[in-house]
mmCIF file of C-alpha atoms in Angstrom:
data_model
loop_
_atom_site.group_PDB
_atom_site.id
_atom_site.type_symbol
_atom_site.label_atom_id
_atom_site.label_comp_id
_atom_site.label_asym_id
_atom_site.label_seq_id
_atom_site.Cartn_x
_atom_site.Cartn_y
_atom_site.Cartn_z
ATOM 1 C CA MET A 1 31.444 17.162 -63.706
ATOM 2 C CA ARG A 2 30.956 13.884 -65.585
ATOM 3 C CA LYS A 3 33.641 12.141 -63.479
ATOM 4 C CA ARG A 4 31.961 13.432 -60.296
ATOM 5 C CA LEU A 5 28.559 12.088 -61.449
ATOM 6 C CA ILE A 6 30.045 8.669 -62.223
ATOM 7 C CA ALA A 7 31.680 8.597 -58.777
ATOM 8 C CA VAL A 8 28.337 9.336 -57.086
ATOM 9 C CA ILE A 9 26.595 6.586 -59.065
ATOM 10 C CA MET A 10 29.354 4.106 -58.159
ATOM 11 C CA ALA A 11 29.105 5.032 -54.471
ATOM 12 C CA CYS A 12 25.330 4.428 -54.494
ATOM 13 C CA ALA A 13 25.799 1.086 -56.272
ATOM 14 C CA MET A 14 28.373 0.013 -53.683
ATOM 15 C CA SER A 15 26.024 1.005 -50.838
ATOM 16 C CA VAL A 16 23.162 -1.076 -52.259
ATOM 17 C CA SER A 17 25.412 -4.084 -52.894
ATOM 18 C CA ALA A 18 26.628 -3.901 -49.294
ATOM 19 C CA GLY A 19 23.062 -4.057 -47.987
ATOM 20 C CA MET A 20 22.757 -0.338 -47.154
ATOM 21 C CA VAL A 21 20.044 1.950 -48.502
ATOM 22 C CA PRO A 22 21.136 5.587 -49.047
ATOM 23 C CA VAL A 23 18.844 8.168 -47.433
ATOM 24 C CA TRP A 24 18.653 11.751 -48.625
ATOM 25 C CA ALA A 25 18.685 14.565 -46.052
ATOM 26 C CA ASP A 26 14.969 15.325 -46.443
ATOM 27 C CA GLU A 27 13.789 11.710 -46.300
ATOM 28 C CA GLU A 28 12.674 9.670 -43.310
ATOM 29 C CA PRO A 29 15.157 6.776 -42.859
ATOM 30 C CA ILE A 30 13.726 3.249 -43.077
ATOM 31 C CA TYR A 31 15.926 0.447 -41.795
ATOM 32 C CA TRP A 32 15.765 -3.162 -42.952
ATOM 33 C CA GLU A 33 16.997 -6.410 -41.495
ATOM 34 C CA PHE A 34 17.371 -9.705 -43.366
ATOM 35 C CA VAL A 35 16.099 -13.017 -41.975
ATOM 36 C CA THR A 36 15.433 -16.436 -43.516
ATOM 37 C CA ASP A 37 11.917 -17.743 -44.067
ATOM 38 C CA GLY A 38 12.742 -21.111 -42.501
ATOM 39 C CA THR A 39 12.151 -23.126 -45.700
ATOM 40 C CA GLU A 40 14.414 -22.408 -48.640
ATOM 41 C CA GLY A 41 16.758 -20.207 -46.652
ATOM 42 C CA LEU A 42 16.130 -17.235 -48.908
ATOM 43 C CA PRO A 43 16.541 -13.773 -47.383
ATOM 44 C CA VAL A 44 13.264 -12.014 -46.583
ATOM 45 C CA GLU A 45 13.090 -8.279 -45.928
ATOM 46 C CA THR A 46 11.397 -7.294 -42.663
ATOM 47 C CA ALA A 47 11.201 -3.699 -41.511
ATOM 48 C CA ALA A 48 12.581 -2.567 -38.204
ATOM 49 C CA HIS A 49 9.913 -1.219 -35.874
ATOM 50 C CA PRO A 50 10.158 2.442 -34.891
ATOM 51 C CA TYR A 51 7.535 3.589 -32.374
ATOM 52 C CA ASP A 52 6.507 6.885 -30.844
ATOM 53 C CA PHE A 53 6.146 6.859 -27.058
ATOM 54 C CA VAL A 54 4.136 9.240 -24.895
ATOM 55 C CA LEU A 55 4.496 9.461 -21.132
ATOM 56 C CA ASP A 56 1.668 10.802 -18.999
ATOM 57 C CA ARG A 57 3.982 12.575 -16.554
ATOM 58 C CA THR A 58 7.596 13.524 -15.904
ATOM 59 C CA ILE A 59 9.721 10.825 -14.256
ATOM 60 C CA THR A 60 11.277 12.077 -11.021
ATOM 61 C CA ASN A 61 13.309 10.508 -8.216
ATOM 62 C CA LYS A 62 9.997 9.975 -6.365
ATOM 63 C CA THR A 63 8.123 8.390 -9.270
ATOM 64 C CA GLU A 64 6.769 4.902 -8.661
ATOM 65 C CA LYS A 65 3.959 4.660 -11.201
ATOM 66 C CA PHE A 66 3.222 6.168 -14.622
ATOM 67 C CA CYS A 67 1.625 5.230 -17.946
ATOM 68 C CA VAL A 68 3.338 4.782 -21.303
ATOM 69 C CA VAL A 69 1.368 5.154 -24.535
ATOM 70 C CA TYR A 70 3.037 3.765 -27.644
ATOM 71 C CA ASP A 71 1.920 4.655 -31.156
ATOM 72 C CA ASN A 72 3.297 3.069 -34.319
ATOM 73 C CA SER A 73 4.901 5.729 -36.513
ATOM 74 C CA GLY A 74 3.609 4.129 -39.698
ATOM 75 C CA ALA A 75 6.473 1.921 -40.920
ATOM 76 C CA VAL A 76 4.653 -1.209 -39.747
ATOM 77 C CA ILE A 77 0.983 -1.739 -40.542
ATOM 78 C CA ASN A 78 0.336 -4.729 -38.288
ATOM 79 C CA PRO A 79 2.670 -4.645 -35.286
ATOM 80 C CA GLU A 80 2.903 -7.907 -33.371
ATOM 81 C CA TYR A 81 1.670 -6.500 -30.071
ATOM 82 C CA GLU A 82 0.533 -9.921 -28.896
ATOM 83 C CA ASN A 83 4.113 -11.173 -29.108
ATOM 84 C CA ALA A 84 5.832 -8.021 -27.851
ATOM 85 C CA SER A 85 6.747 -6.763 -24.408
ATOM 86 C CA LEU A 86 7.106 -3.224 -23.143
ATOM 87 C CA ILE A 87 10.533 -3.044 -21.508
ATOM 88 C CA ILE A 88 11.931 -0.327 -19.260
ATOM 89 C CA LYS A 89 15.587 -0.383 -18.219
ATOM 90 C CA ALA A 90 17.874 1.730 -16.066
ATOM 91 C CA ASN A 91 21.647 1.261 -16.100
ATOM 92 C CA GLY A 92 21.223 -2.040 -17.929
ATOM 93 C CA LYS A 93 18.809 -3.435 -15.313
ATOM 94 C CA ILE A 94 15.217 -4.254 -16.276
ATOM 95 C CA LEU A 95 12.783 -2.262 -14.127
ATOM 96 C CA PHE A 96 9.638 -3.383 -15.920
ATOM 97 C CA GLN A 97 8.791 -6.048 -18.494
ATOM 98 C CA LYS A 98 5.279 -7.041 -19.445
ATOM 99 C CA LYS A 99 3.622 -8.455 -22.556
ATOM 100 C CA CYS A 100 1.347 -6.105 -24.443
ATOM 101 C CA THR A 101 -2.317 -6.984 -24.557
ATOM 102 C CA THR A 102 -3.311 -4.859 -27.554
ATOM 103 C CA PRO A 103 -4.606 -7.181 -30.321
ATOM 104 C CA GLU A 104 -2.493 -7.590 -33.439
ATOM 105 C CA GLY A 105 -3.411 -5.068 -36.107
ATOM 106 C CA LEU A 106 -4.039 -2.050 -33.891
ATOM 107 C CA THR A 107 -1.480 0.746 -34.041
ATOM 108 C CA VAL A 108 -1.813 2.217 -30.581
ATOM 109 C CA GLY A 109 -1.546 0.815 -27.081
ATOM 110 C CA ASN A 110 -0.846 1.793 -23.504
ATOM 111 C CA MET A 111 0.668 0.211 -20.429
ATOM 112 C CA ASP A 112 0.500 1.113 -16.752
ATOM 113 C CA VAL A 113 3.987 0.916 -15.282
ATOM 114 C CA GLN A 114 5.255 0.505 -11.729
ATOM 115 C CA ILE A 115 9.001 0.931 -11.094
ATOM 116 C CA PRO A 116 11.233 1.432 -8.050
ATOM 117 C CA LYS A 117 12.211 5.016 -7.271
ATOM 118 C CA GLN A 118 15.287 6.068 -9.240
ATOM 119 C CA LYS A 119 18.088 8.487 -8.436
ATOM 120 C CA THR A 120 18.206 11.900 -10.090
ATOM 121 C CA GLY A 121 20.073 11.761 -13.392
ATOM 122 C CA THR A 122 19.404 8.061 -13.957
ATOM 123 C CA LYS A 123 18.902 7.292 -17.642
ATOM 124 C CA ILE A 124 15.799 5.244 -18.365
ATOM 125 C CA GLN A 125 15.329 3.379 -21.656
ATOM 126 C CA ILE A 126 11.854 2.525 -22.965
ATOM 127 C CA TYR A 127 11.146 0.228 -25.927
ATOM 128 C CA LEU A 128 9.085 -2.681 -27.313
ATOM 129 C CA GLN A 129 10.626 -6.054 -28.112
ATOM 130 C CA SER A 130 9.582 -9.510 -29.316
ATOM 131 C CA GLN A 131 11.580 -12.568 -30.328
ATOM 132 C CA SER A 132 11.891 -11.308 -33.898
ATOM 133 C CA TRP A 133 12.100 -7.503 -33.630
ATOM 134 C CA LYS A 134 12.863 -4.544 -31.432
ATOM 135 C CA SER A 135 11.461 -1.029 -31.605
ATOM 136 C CA ASN A 136 13.438 2.186 -31.369
ATOM 137 C CA VAL A 137 14.811 2.884 -27.874
ATOM 138 C CA LYS A 138 14.005 6.170 -26.146
ATOM 139 C CA THR A 139 16.199 7.419 -23.308
ATOM 140 C CA MET A 140 15.171 10.040 -20.744
ATOM 141 C CA LYS A 141 16.671 11.344 -17.503
ATOM 142 C CA VAL A 142 15.082 11.233 -14.063
ATOM 143 C CA LYS A 143 14.468 14.727 -12.663
ATOM 144 C CA ASN A 144 14.904 15.993 -9.110
ATOM 145 C CA ILE A 145 11.464 16.550 -7.595
ATOM 146 C CA ASN A 146 12.860 19.135 -5.158
ATOM 147 C CA MET A 147 14.015 21.329 -8.019
ATOM 148 C CA LEU A 148 10.573 21.096 -9.582
ATOM 149 C CA LEU A 149 8.933 22.018 -6.285
ATOM 150 C CA LEU A 150 10.928 25.266 -6.074
ATOM 151 C CA SER A 151 12.456 24.284 -2.738
ATOM 152 C CA ASN A 152 14.877 27.215 -2.976
ATOM 153 C CA ARG A 153 12.002 29.663 -2.462
ATOM 154 C CA THR A 154 11.719 31.298 0.947
ATOM 155 C CA ASP A 155 8.894 30.080 3.161
ATOM 156 C CA LYS A 156 8.332 33.511 4.733
ATOM 157 C CA ILE A 157 5.080 33.563 2.806
ATOM 158 C CA LYS A 158 2.768 30.679 3.606
ATOM 159 C CA LYS A 159 2.390 28.120 0.855
ATOM 160 C CA PRO A 160 -0.934 28.657 -0.971
ATOM 161 C CA GLN A 161 -3.799 26.461 0.127
ATOM 162 C CA LEU A 162 -5.228 24.248 -2.622
ATOM 163 C CA THR A 163 -8.641 22.578 -2.623
ATOM 164 C CA HIS A 164 -9.877 19.858 -4.987
ATOM 165 C CA LYS A 165 -13.624 19.489 -5.551
ATOM 166 C CA GLY A 166 -14.662 17.053 -8.231
ATOM 167 C CA TYR A 167 -12.700 17.954 -11.344
ATOM 168 C CA ARG A 168 -12.011 21.550 -10.237
ATOM 169 C CA ASP A 169 -8.966 23.019 -8.449
ATOM 170 C CA TYR A 170 -9.249 26.089 -6.230
ATOM 171 C CA ILE A 171 -6.670 28.231 -4.439
ATOM 172 C CA LYS A 172 -7.126 30.504 -1.441
ATOM 173 C CA GLY A 173 -6.179 34.060 -2.401
ATOM 174 C CA ILE A 174 -5.072 36.712 0.102
ATOM 175 C CA LYS A 175 -5.419 40.431 -0.518
ATOM 176 C CA GLY A 176 -2.128 42.033 -1.627
ATOM 177 C CA GLN A 177 -0.562 38.787 -2.755
ATOM 178 C CA SER A 178 -0.141 37.489 -6.313
ATOM 179 C CA LEU A 179 -0.579 33.972 -7.606
ATOM 180 C CA VAL A 180 2.162 33.116 -10.128
ATOM 181 C CA ILE A 181 1.925 30.246 -12.605
ATOM 182 C CA SER A 182 5.115 29.625 -14.549
ATOM 183 C CA ASN A 183 6.438 27.186 -17.113
ATOM 184 C CA GLY A 184 10.131 26.990 -16.287
ATOM 185 C CA LYS A 185 11.333 30.588 -16.334
ATOM 186 C CA ARG A 186 8.390 31.762 -18.442
ATOM 187 C CA ILE A 187 5.545 33.366 -16.504
ATOM 188 C CA VAL A 188 2.276 31.961 -17.823
ATOM 189 C CA LYS A 189 -0.054 34.004 -15.630
ATOM 190 C CA THR A 190 0.124 36.398 -12.666
ATOM 191 C CA ILE A 191 -3.075 37.072 -10.732
ATOM 192 C CA LYS A 192 -3.061 39.808 -8.087
ATOM 193 C CA PHE A 193 -5.724 39.519 -5.419
ATOM 194 C CA LYS A 194 -7.339 42.867 -4.644
ATOM 195 C CA GLU A 195 -9.386 41.186 -1.935
ATOM 196 C CA ASP A 196 -9.465 37.868 -0.136
ATOM 197 C CA ASN A 197 -10.812 35.009 -2.206
ATOM 198 C CA PRO A 198 -11.298 31.695 -0.342
ATOM 199 C CA ALA A 199 -11.749 29.648 -3.547
ATOM 200 C CA TYR A 200 -10.257 31.088 -6.738
ATOM 201 C CA ASP A 201 -10.815 28.611 -9.592
ATOM 202 C CA ILE A 202 -7.549 27.769 -11.403
ATOM 203 C CA THR A 203 -8.768 24.655 -13.245
ATOM 204 C CA ASN A 204 -8.840 26.099 -16.758
ATOM 205 C CA LEU A 205 -5.476 27.828 -16.344
ATOM 206 C CA LEU A 206 -3.876 24.526 -15.422
ATOM 207 C CA ILE A 207 -5.532 22.480 -18.149
ATOM 208 C CA ASN A 208 -4.711 24.959 -20.920
ATOM 209 C CA ASN A 209 -0.992 25.032 -20.062
ATOM 210 C CA ARG A 210 -0.171 21.499 -18.879
ATOM 211 C CA TRP A 211 -0.008 19.478 -22.061
ATOM 212 C CA ASN A 212 3.727 19.310 -22.714
ATOM 213 C CA SER A 213 5.625 20.577 -19.666
ATOM 214 C CA GLU A 214 5.483 21.157 -15.933
ATOM 215 C CA LEU A 215 3.669 24.086 -14.380
ATOM 216 C CA PHE A 216 4.809 25.737 -11.137
ATOM 217 C CA LEU A 217 2.355 27.490 -8.861
ATOM 218 C CA TYR A 218 3.449 29.774 -6.007
ATOM 219 C CA ILE A 219 2.632 33.031 -4.195
ATOM 220 C CA LYS A 220 4.578 36.275 -4.528
ATOM 221 C CA GLN A 221 4.410 39.438 -2.439
ATOM 222 C CA GLY A 222 6.982 42.116 -3.242
ATOM 223 C CA LYS A 223 10.331 40.281 -3.446
ATOM 224 C CA LYS A 224 9.187 37.411 -1.246
ATOM 225 C CA TYR A 225 8.070 34.053 -2.562
ATOM 226 C CA SER A 226 6.346 31.049 -1.064
ATOM 227 C CA LYS A 227 7.212 27.434 -1.650
ATOM 228 C CA GLY A 228 5.163 26.081 -4.525
ATOM 229 C CA TYR A 229 3.420 23.185 -6.202
ATOM 230 C CA VAL A 230 4.279 21.403 -9.405
ATOM 231 C CA TYR A 231 1.702 20.119 -11.877
ATOM 232 C CA PHE A 232 3.126 17.449 -14.134
ATOM 233 C CA PRO A 233 2.277 17.419 -17.844
ATOM 234 C CA LEU A 234 -0.942 15.715 -18.847
ATOM 235 C CA GLU A 235 1.231 13.962 -21.410
ATOM 236 C CA ILE A 236 4.761 14.408 -22.700
ATOM 237 C CA ALA A 237 6.262 12.936 -25.872
ATOM 238 C CA ILE A 238 9.438 10.964 -25.183
ATOM 239 C CA ALA A 239 10.149 9.786 -28.736
ATOM 240 C CA GLU A 240 9.823 11.304 -32.181
#
């Protein structure tokens, strides 16, 4: 037991001397890089910059514009936003690069992004970078909009008619049919119309279930389905 303890101590000492900091399984890793201060040439510790990113919608092969919100995870108190750029790449090619306008010292920012349409399956990388540091890189895949729109559903039932008035969404209900709202394969709500309803309010149903994933809305009657609509998430986390 004593020999084992000595071996563990020696291993930790070797890790520190090599410039590595051991991290226990239940600890959050903090990474350090060493740079010179430009005067005496002495090494100065500067923390790497991990950031959380939030996207306001799913990226699909039809997406041309979305918004990225970036929030410092806490390792850096005063991020150099004024000297950093939000960068978005796909297959090594820069799709978007723009300097952040959030003043130094704030720990949250957002950026409206316009990119060319990307093919399904394309991996997109999102990160912040300045001349002296680079944030964590988050990768996500582009989804097929046709799969989200339930294009494999039969169109023997007419697609439900949606109406937007102000901040409210309404659907036209037909007697004998059911409105189905699902989250992937999970049915969130099924509403059977016992009589015609020209403007059934679905606003609250959508808002309460749209925060982190897509919602699908379609009509069902017996074993027949209509084509449907997709409501993208109000916001979706793309980094942890």
